[in-house]
Every structure is written in structure tokens, then in C-alpha cells.
CSV table of C-alpha atoms (C1' of nucleotides) and ligand atoms in Angstrom, one decimal:
chain,number,residue,atom,x,y,z
G,1,MET,CA,-36.2,141.6,-77.3
G,2,ILE,CA,-39.5,140.1,-75.2
G,3,ILE,CA,-39.2,136.6,-74.6
G,4,VAL,CA,-42.5,135.2,-75.3
G,5,MET,CA,-43.4,131.4,-73.5
G,6,LYS,CA,-45.6,129.2,-76.0
G,7,THR,CA,-47.5,127.0,-73.9
G,8,ILE,CA,-48.2,123.5,-75.0
G,9,GLN,CA,-52.0,124.0,-76.8
G,10,GLU,CA,-49.8,127.1,-78.3
G,11,ILE,CA,-47.4,124.6,-79.6
G,12,ALA,CA,-50.0,121.9,-80.7
G,13,LYS,CA,-52.1,124.2,-82.1
G,14,SER,CA,-48.9,125.0,-84.7
G,15,ILE,CA,-48.3,121.7,-85.6
G,16,SER,CA,-51.6,120.8,-86.3
G,17,GLU,CA,-52.2,123.9,-88.2
G,18,SER,CA,-49.4,122.5,-90.4
G,19,GLY,CA,-51.6,119.3,-91.1
G,20,LEU,CA,-49.1,117.2,-88.7
G,21,LYS,CA,-50.2,114.9,-86.1
G,22,VAL,CA,-49.3,116.1,-83.1
G,23,THR,CA,-47.3,113.6,-81.1
G,24,PRO,CA,-45.6,114.0,-77.6
G,25,GLN,CA,-42.0,113.5,-79.7
G,26,ARG,CA,-43.0,117.1,-81.9
G,27,VAL,CA,-44.4,118.8,-79.3
G,28,ALA,CA,-41.3,117.9,-76.7
G,29,VAL,CA,-38.5,118.8,-79.6
G,30,MET,CA,-41.1,122.4,-80.0
G,31,GLN,CA,-40.8,122.9,-75.5
G,32,ALA,CA,-36.9,122.1,-75.9
G,33,PHE,CA,-36.2,125.4,-78.2
G,34,GLU,CA,-37.0,127.4,-75.3
G,35,LYS,CA,-34.4,126.3,-73.3
G,36,LEU,CA,-31.8,125.9,-75.9
G,37,ASN,CA,-30.1,128.5,-77.7
G,38,HIS,CA,-29.9,127.6,-81.6
G,39,PRO,CA,-29.3,123.8,-80.6
G,40,ARG,CA,-28.1,121.2,-82.8
G,41,ALA,CA,-30.3,117.9,-83.2
G,42,GLU,CA,-28.2,116.0,-80.8
G,43,GLU,CA,-29.0,118.6,-78.1
G,44,ILE,CA,-32.4,118.7,-78.4
G,45,TYR,CA,-32.2,114.8,-78.2
G,46,LYS,CA,-30.3,115.5,-74.9
G,47,GLU,CA,-33.5,117.9,-73.3
G,48,VAL,CA,-36.3,115.7,-75.2
G,49,TYR,CA,-34.9,112.5,-73.7
G,50,ASN,CA,-35.6,113.5,-70.0
G,51,SER,CA,-39.6,113.5,-70.8
G,52,ILE,CA,-39.7,110.3,-73.3
G,53,PRO,CA,-36.9,108.4,-72.5
G,54,GLY,CA,-38.1,106.0,-75.6
G,55,LEU,CA,-36.9,108.7,-77.9
G,56,SER,CA,-34.6,108.1,-81.1
G,57,PRO,CA,-32.3,110.3,-82.3
G,58,THR,CA,-34.1,109.6,-85.6
G,59,THR,CA,-36.9,110.9,-84.8
G,60,VAL,CA,-35.3,114.4,-83.6
G,61,TYR,CA,-33.9,114.5,-87.3
G,62,ASN,CA,-37.2,113.7,-89.0
G,63,ILE,CA,-39.0,116.6,-86.7
G,64,LEU,CA,-36.5,118.8,-87.9
G,65,ASP,CA,-36.6,117.9,-91.4
G,66,VAL,CA,-40.6,118.3,-91.4
G,67,LEU,CA,-40.6,121.3,-89.0
G,68,VAL,CA,-38.1,123.1,-91.8
G,69,ASN,CA,-40.1,122.1,-94.2
G,70,LYS,CA,-43.2,123.5,-92.9
G,71,GLY,CA,-40.9,126.8,-91.8
G,72,ILE,CA,-41.4,126.9,-88.4
G,73,VAL,CA,-38.0,125.9,-87.8
G,74,LYS,CA,-34.7,127.5,-88.8
G,75,ARG,CA,-31.4,126.0,-90.4
G,76,VAL,CA,-28.8,127.9,-88.6
G,77,LYS,CA,-25.7,128.1,-91.0
G,78,THR,CA,-22.3,127.7,-89.0
G,79,GLU,CA,-18.6,128.0,-89.7
G,80,SER,CA,-17.7,124.3,-88.3
G,81,GLY,CA,-20.9,123.0,-90.7
G,82,VAL,CA,-22.9,121.2,-87.6
G,83,MET,CA,-26.6,122.2,-88.5
G,84,ARG,CA,-27.8,124.3,-85.8
G,85,TYR,CA,-31.7,125.3,-85.8
G,86,ASP,CA,-34.3,127.9,-84.6
G,87,ALA,CA,-37.6,127.8,-83.5
G,88,VAL,CA,-37.9,131.5,-83.4
G,89,SER,CA,-39.7,132.7,-86.2
G,90,ASP,CA,-40.0,136.5,-86.5
G,91,HIS,CA,-37.4,137.6,-89.1
G,92,HIS,CA,-33.9,137.8,-87.5
G,93,HIS,CA,-30.0,138.5,-88.3
G,94,HIS,CA,-27.3,136.5,-86.5
G,95,MET,CA,-24.4,137.4,-84.6
G,96,TYR,CA,-21.3,134.6,-84.8
G,97,CYS,CA,-18.5,134.4,-82.1
G,98,LEU,CA,-15.6,134.3,-83.6
G,99,SER,CA,-14.3,132.5,-81.1
G,100,SER,CA,-16.4,130.3,-80.3
G,101,ASP,CA,-19.3,128.7,-81.5
G,102,ARG,CA,-22.5,131.2,-80.1
G,103,VAL,CA,-24.6,132.5,-82.2
G,104,GLU,CA,-27.1,134.7,-80.9
G,105,ASP,CA,-30.2,136.3,-82.8
G,106,PHE,CA,-30.3,140.3,-83.7
G,107,PHE,CA,-33.3,141.4,-84.8
G,108,ASP,CA,-33.4,144.6,-86.6
G,109,PRO,CA,-36.2,145.8,-88.4
G,110,GLU,CA,-34.7,149.2,-89.3
G,111,LEU,CA,-32.2,148.0,-91.1
G,112,ASP,CA,-34.7,145.0,-92.6
G,113,LYS,CA,-36.1,148.5,-94.3
G,114,ILE,CA,-32.9,150.1,-95.4
G,115,LEU,CA,-32.1,146.6,-97.1
G,116,GLN,CA,-35.7,146.3,-98.9
G,117,GLU,CA,-35.2,149.6,-100.3
G,118,TYR,CA,-31.8,149.6,-101.5
G,119,PHE,CA,-32.6,146.1,-103.2
G,120,GLU,CA,-36.1,147.5,-104.6
G,121,LYS,CA,-33.8,150.4,-106.1
G,122,LYS,CA,-31.4,148.2,-107.5
G,123,ARG,CA,-31.9,145.0,-109.0
G,124,ILE,CA,-29.7,141.9,-109.4
G,125,ASP,CA,-29.3,141.3,-113.0
G,126,GLY,CA,-31.1,137.6,-113.1
G,127,PHE,CA,-31.9,137.0,-109.8
G,128,LYS,CA,-34.8,137.1,-107.4
G,129,ILE,CA,-34.0,138.1,-104.2
G,130,GLU,CA,-36.3,136.5,-101.6
G,131,ASP,CA,-34.9,136.9,-98.2
G,132,ILE,CA,-32.1,138.4,-96.9
G,133,LYS,CA,-29.9,137.2,-93.6
G,134,LEU,CA,-27.1,138.8,-92.0
G,135,GLN,CA,-24.1,137.3,-90.9
G,136,LEU,CA,-22.5,139.1,-87.9
G,137,MET,CA,-19.3,137.9,-87.5
G,138,GLY,CA,-17.5,139.1,-84.2
G,139,LYS,CA,-16.7,139.0,-80.9
G,140,PHE,CA,-18.8,138.7,-77.2
G,141,GLU,CA,-17.5,141.4,-74.9
L,1,MET,CA,-17.0,142.1,-112.8
L,2,ILE,CA,-13.4,141.0,-114.1
L,3,ILE,CA,-12.1,138.0,-114.2
L,4,VAL,CA,-8.4,137.9,-113.6
L,5,MET,CA,-6.6,134.3,-114.2
L,6,LYS,CA,-3.5,133.8,-111.6
L,7,THR,CA,-0.2,131.9,-112.9
L,8,ILE,CA,1.5,129.4,-111.7
L,9,GLN,CA,4.0,132.4,-110.5
L,10,GLU,CA,1.0,134.2,-108.6
L,11,ILE,CA,-0.1,131.1,-106.9
L,12,ALA,CA,3.6,130.0,-105.2
L,13,LYS,CA,3.9,133.8,-104.3
L,14,SER,CA,0.5,133.5,-102.1
L,15,ILE,CA,1.4,130.0,-101.0
L,16,SER,CA,5.3,131.6,-100.1
L,17,GLU,CA,4.1,135.0,-98.7
L,18,SER,CA,2.0,133.1,-96.4
L,19,GLY,CA,5.2,131.2,-94.9
L,20,LEU,CA,4.0,127.7,-96.2
L,21,LYS,CA,5.9,125.8,-98.1
L,22,VAL,CA,5.3,126.0,-102.3
L,23,THR,CA,4.3,122.1,-102.7
L,24,PRO,CA,2.2,120.6,-106.5
L,25,GLN,CA,-0.9,119.8,-104.4
L,26,ARG,CA,-1.1,122.9,-102.7
L,27,VAL,CA,-0.5,124.9,-106.4
L,28,ALA,CA,-2.9,122.8,-107.6
L,29,VAL,CA,-5.7,123.1,-105.6
L,30,MET,CA,-5.4,126.8,-105.7
L,31,GLN,CA,-5.3,126.5,-109.6
L,32,ALA,CA,-8.5,124.1,-109.7
L,33,PHE,CA,-10.5,127.3,-107.5
L,34,GLU,CA,-9.6,129.2,-111.5
L,35,LYS,CA,-12.6,126.1,-112.9
L,36,LEU,CA,-14.6,126.1,-109.9
L,37,ASN,CA,-17.6,128.2,-108.4
L,38,HIS,CA,-17.9,127.5,-104.4
L,39,PRO,CA,-16.7,123.8,-104.8
L,40,ARG,CA,-16.6,121.0,-102.1
L,41,ALA,CA,-13.8,119.6,-100.9
L,42,GLU,CA,-14.5,116.4,-102.8
L,43,GLU,CA,-14.8,118.3,-106.3
L,44,ILE,CA,-11.6,120.1,-105.6
L,45,TYR,CA,-10.6,116.5,-104.8
L,46,LYS,CA,-11.9,115.2,-108.1
L,47,GLU,CA,-10.5,118.2,-110.1
L,48,VAL,CA,-6.8,118.2,-108.4
L,49,TYR,CA,-6.8,113.7,-108.9
L,50,ASN,CA,-6.2,114.9,-113.1
L,51,SER,CA,-2.3,116.3,-112.5
L,52,ILE,CA,-1.9,115.4,-109.3
L,53,PRO,CA,-2.5,110.9,-109.8
L,54,GLY,CA,-1.4,109.9,-106.3
L,55,LEU,CA,-3.5,112.6,-104.6
L,56,SER,CA,-4.9,111.5,-100.9
L,57,PRO,CA,-8.4,113.3,-99.9
L,58,THR,CA,-6.7,114.0,-96.9
L,59,THR,CA,-4.4,116.0,-98.5
L,60,VAL,CA,-6.8,118.1,-99.9
L,61,TYR,CA,-8.7,119.0,-96.5
L,62,ASN,CA,-5.3,119.8,-94.8
L,63,ILE,CA,-4.3,121.7,-97.6
L,64,LEU,CA,-7.7,123.6,-97.6
L,65,ASP,CA,-7.5,124.0,-93.5
L,66,VAL,CA,-4.0,125.8,-93.9
L,67,LEU,CA,-5.4,128.2,-97.1
L,68,VAL,CA,-8.2,128.9,-94.8
L,69,ASN,CA,-6.0,129.8,-91.6
L,70,LYS,CA,-4.0,132.1,-93.8
L,71,GLY,CA,-6.6,133.5,-94.8
L,72,ILE,CA,-6.4,132.6,-98.2
L,73,VAL,CA,-9.7,130.9,-98.5
L,74,LYS,CA,-12.4,131.3,-97.1
L,75,ARG,CA,-15.2,129.1,-96.0
L,76,VAL,CA,-18.6,129.3,-97.1
L,77,LYS,CA,-21.7,128.1,-95.2
L,78,THR,CA,-24.4,125.7,-97.0
L,79,GLU,CA,-27.8,124.8,-95.8
L,80,SER,CA,-27.1,121.6,-96.4
L,81,GLY,CA,-24.0,121.9,-93.9
L,82,VAL,CA,-22.0,120.7,-96.7
L,83,MET,CA,-19.2,123.0,-96.5
L,84,ARG,CA,-17.8,125.0,-99.5
L,85,TYR,CA,-14.6,126.7,-100.7
L,86,ASP,CA,-14.2,130.0,-102.4
L,87,ALA,CA,-10.8,131.6,-102.9
L,88,VAL,CA,-12.0,135.6,-104.5
L,89,SER,CA,-10.1,137.1,-101.5
L,90,ASP,CA,-11.9,140.5,-102.4
L,91,HIS,CA,-15.0,141.2,-99.4
L,92,HIS,CA,-17.9,139.9,-100.8
L,93,HIS,CA,-21.2,138.2,-100.7
L,94,HIS,CA,-23.4,134.9,-101.3
L,95,MET,CA,-26.5,134.9,-103.7
L,96,TYR,CA,-28.1,131.6,-102.7
L,97,CYS,CA,-30.1,129.8,-104.7
L,98,LEU,CA,-33.7,127.9,-102.8
L,99,SER,CA,-34.2,125.3,-105.1
L,100,SER,CA,-30.8,124.0,-106.1
L,101,ASP,CA,-27.2,124.0,-104.4
L,102,ARG,CA,-25.9,127.4,-106.8
L,103,VAL,CA,-24.1,130.1,-104.7
L,104,GLU,CA,-22.8,132.7,-106.5
L,105,ASP,CA,-20.8,136.2,-105.7
L,106,PHE,CA,-21.9,139.4,-105.3
L,107,PHE,CA,-19.9,142.0,-104.3
L,108,ASP,CA,-21.5,145.6,-103.5
L,109,PRO,CA,-19.2,148.2,-102.5
L,110,GLU,CA,-21.7,150.7,-102.3
L,111,LEU,CA,-24.2,148.7,-99.8
L,112,ASP,CA,-20.3,147.7,-97.5
L,113,LYS,CA,-20.5,151.6,-97.5
L,114,ILE,CA,-24.0,151.5,-96.0
L,115,LEU,CA,-23.7,149.2,-93.4
L,116,GLN,CA,-20.4,150.1,-92.1
L,117,GLU,CA,-22.3,153.5,-91.6
L,118,TYR,CA,-25.1,151.7,-90.6
L,119,PHE,CA,-22.9,150.1,-87.7
L,120,GLU,CA,-20.8,152.8,-87.0
L,121,LYS,CA,-24.4,154.5,-85.6
L,122,LYS,CA,-26.4,151.9,-84.2
L,123,ARG,CA,-23.4,149.7,-82.3
L,124,ILE,CA,-24.8,146.4,-80.8
L,125,ASP,CA,-24.2,146.1,-77.1
L,126,GLY,CA,-21.5,143.4,-76.0
L,127,PHE,CA,-21.1,142.4,-79.5
L,128,LYS,CA,-17.5,143.8,-81.7
L,129,ILE,CA,-18.6,143.2,-85.2
L,130,GLU,CA,-15.5,142.2,-87.5
L,131,ASP,CA,-16.9,141.5,-90.9
L,132,ILE,CA,-20.5,141.6,-92.0
L,133,LYS,CA,-21.5,138.9,-94.9
L,134,LEU,CA,-25.1,139.2,-96.2
L,135,GLN,CA,-27.3,136.0,-97.3
L,136,LEU,CA,-29.0,136.5,-100.6
L,137,MET,CA,-31.8,133.8,-100.4
L,138,GLY,CA,-34.0,133.6,-103.7
L,139,LYS,CA,-33.5,132.3,-107.2
L,140,PHE,CA,-31.6,132.5,-110.3
L,141,GLU,CA,-34.0,133.3,-113.5
V,1,DT,C1',25.9,120.6,-105.2
V,2,DT,C1',24.7,117.7,-101.4
V,3,DT,C1',22.5,117.7,-96.8
V,4,DC,C1',19.7,117.4,-93.5
V,5,DT,C1',15.3,117.8,-90.9
V,6,DA,C1',10.8,119.7,-90.0
V,7,DA,C1',6.7,119.8,-93.4
V,8,DT,C1',3.8,118.3,-95.9
V,9,DT,C1',1.7,114.5,-97.9
V,10,DT,C1',0.1,109.9,-97.9
V,11,DG,C1',-2.9,106.2,-96.8
V,12,DT,C1',-5.7,103.3,-93.4
V,13,DA,C1',-8.6,103.8,-89.5
V,14,DT,C1',-11.8,106.0,-87.1
V,15,DT,C1',-15.3,109.5,-86.2
V,16,DG,C1',-19.3,111.7,-85.7
V,17,DA,C1',-23.9,113.8,-87.9
V,18,DT,C1',-27.0,112.0,-90.8
V,19,DT,C1',-29.8,109.5,-93.6
V,20,DC,C1',-32.3,104.8,-95.1
V,21,DC,C1',-35.5,101.0,-94.2
V,22,DA,C1',-38.2,97.6,-92.5
V,23,DG,C1',-41.1,96.6,-88.9
V,24,DT,C1',-43.9,98.7,-85.1
V,25,DT,C1',-46.7,101.9,-82.9
V,26,DT,C1',-50.2,105.7,-82.9
V,27,DA,C1',-53.0,110.0,-83.9
V,28,DA,C1',-56.8,111.2,-85.0
V,29,DA,C1',-60.3,109.9,-88.9
V,30,DA,C1',-64.3,108.0,-89.8
C,1,DT,C1',-64.1,102.0,-81.7
C,2,DT,C1',-62.2,100.6,-85.6
C,3,DT,C1',-58.9,101.8,-89.2
C,4,DT,C1',-55.1,103.2,-91.2
C,5,DA,C1',-52.0,106.4,-92.8
C,6,DA,C1',-48.8,108.8,-90.7
C,7,DA,C1',-45.0,109.0,-87.3
C,8,DC,C1',-41.5,106.4,-84.1
C,9,DT,C1',-38.2,102.9,-83.7
C,10,DG,C1',-33.6,101.3,-84.1
C,11,DG,C1',-29.9,99.3,-86.1
C,12,DA,C1',-27.5,99.4,-90.6
C,13,DA,C1',-25.6,102.5,-94.2
C,14,DT,C1',-23.8,106.5,-95.5
C,15,DC,C1',-20.9,110.8,-96.1
C,16,DA,C1',-17.9,114.6,-94.6
C,17,DA,C1',-14.2,115.0,-92.1
C,18,DT,C1',-10.6,114.0,-89.0
C,19,DA,C1',-6.5,111.4,-86.6
C,20,DC,C1',-2.5,109.5,-86.7
C,21,DA,C1',2.2,106.7,-88.2
C,22,DA,C1',4.5,106.2,-91.7
C,23,DA,C1',6.6,108.0,-96.1
C,24,DT,C1',8.2,111.8,-98.6
C,25,DT,C1',10.0,116.4,-100.4
C,26,DA,C1',10.5,121.8,-100.1
C,27,DG,C1',14.1,124.5,-99.2
C,28,DA,C1',17.2,126.2,-95.6
C,29,DA,C1',22.4,124.9,-94.3
C,30,DA,C1',25.8,123.3,-94.8
S,201,LIG,MN1,-36.7,102.4,-77.4
S,202,LIG,MN1,-0.7,106.7,-103.2
S,203,LIG,ZN1,-32.4,132.9,-84.4
S,204,LIG,ZN1,-17.5,133.7,-102.8
DNA sequence: TTTCTAATTTGTATTGATTCCAGTTTAAAA
DNA sequence: TTTTAAACTGGAATCAATACAAATTAGAAA
């Protein structure tokens, strides 16, 4: 698992290529994802507020909505119901801790292939699968 | 897929065996699950209110919490973040509609076996899996 | 059957996340 | 540089969910 830090230029490019204006708020939100692990909107707000003091919480919600709609950011469902966000764009699954709110990424192309082949053979009547996500529930040691 | 309607007696038994008092509110909440598909707390409230007019919304939240803690009811994560509930106790996965809030059950013991065997061979370092849930994202036709 | 009491339910207030909206600012096209 | 649609802001409003204290009740004990 290689962590690739995005430069401001790369972030600006991905925003711009989605047909969005490149604003300091949007760039800072994307940058915040480099520091935070599946953060909630409020955590992003606190982080970004450091560099943009006038920031409004509403703006963070707006930006996250826009980025989710463009597919740049993904929502992560949690047991508590509080929404969390994920800027990792490659397909992956999640490990959920049963005794805390920790969520970690799980990349496994081999498993993805197994699942893909399984569901190619075994179609579900009346439902067309577009994406398969695993929730691995358990405990971190 | 066989749908088994639970009698009031069976419901009362499962409540009682969990060490809980059998109240009309609890029985009615369990019965509501027979009519509703992965309902939200509010939908359950509306349904149960028909038979128990004095019902408080707080009671529904209390009951759902208790039933979840006893493992009689499961929480179902959704994209919007609103919590939904599930009284089906056998292990199963969910199909999520990408263009509506529809959620359907997906039972597949064969797949469960494949996953179980896969993760027996391939352990995840630092994480002990206790349960695997699939989110099948797609469209109903 | 009646009594007793801890468990449960209720109603109100409150929280916390998120959305709405109207006014202001700004990125970037022209 | 000008223009303006898009984006940001802040305050109010909404919605799901929780906290709490008082009233009720299921079911154990007498
Ligand atoms: Mn301000
Ligand atoms: Mn009442
Ligand atoms: Zn992730
Ligand atoms: Zn289900």
C-alpha cells in the first residue's frame, strides 16, 4: 500500500477537470483528506479552518456534496449513522471496528476478481450490480 | 426465499428469552417488521401508532436500541445516513438501489462459504474479522 | 390474588448533523 | 478589465436522534 501525496497542482487539476471552479476552500478540503482518516464533515471543517479562518461549515457540506456527485469523494456508511468521507478513488473495501468508530481501507484486487467472476456466473434476477463493497466487521489488534 | 410470519407468541418468546419484559409496544414493533421493508424508526412509529395510539416516538427509538443490543434486530447502513432496521436474523447481505432508497435482502450461503474460506487462507494483519457484509450497489429492473 | 419495584414508557426539551436561503464574494470566461 | 454564473457565507430551519424526569406497568415475590 503506497501512499501518494497529491500536490496542490494535481488537486486543482482534478477539480478543474470535473468542470468545477478551483477555489481555495475546495483545494483545502481535498488537502485535508491527506491528513484525516475517513473524516466526518466537522473534522474536515476544523482542519480546513486553520488555513481558511473565514470558512463556513455550510461550505464544507456544499463542497463534499459536489465532490461526491463528481465521484472525486465517496461517502462511507457507518454504524452510528454519522456520515464519513473518503478521497481514495481506487476501488476498495472497509474494515470497521466493532468497539470503536475506526474505519480502515482494505484493498484486494484478487478478491474483487473472485467476486466479479462469481456474479458474472450467478446473476441476481431483477438487479443489475454496478459495484460491490465489503464491510469487514471486526476488531483491530 | 420463504417468508415466515411470526406469531405473537413467537415474538413474545424471543423478547422474553432475551431477558426483556414483554410489552405491547415491543410486540407491536416486532410485528411492524412483518409489514415494512428495512424501515426507518419513523416508519415503524407510524405503523405501530395504529395499534397503540398513545405511543411515543422515543419509545420506538428505545425499543430499537434494546433489540439491536440483544441482536434481535440489525441496523442497516444507508447512503443518506438515515438509519434503517432489519428484523431478519439469518445472515444476509443487501442490495442497494443507486437511484432510490430501496434496499433488499440478499441471501447466499454459497458466497458466504467462498468468502469464509478466502479469509481463512488470507488473514488480514492486525484485524480479526467477525462478520462480512456485502453491499451490492446497483439498479432494480 | 395482591403487593411491590425495577424496568419501561412517555413527553418535553435538547442536541447534533445537515440543509435551506438570501445576500455577498469571486473564479475565470469573454 | 469587465461581467456574471458559480461559489461562499452566516443565520435560521429542519430532521433524526438523545437526555431526562415523571408516570406507568410487567412480572417477581408475597
Ligand atoms: Mn465569515
Ligand atoms: Mn400520551
Ligand atoms: Zn476508504
Ligand atoms: Zn436485510
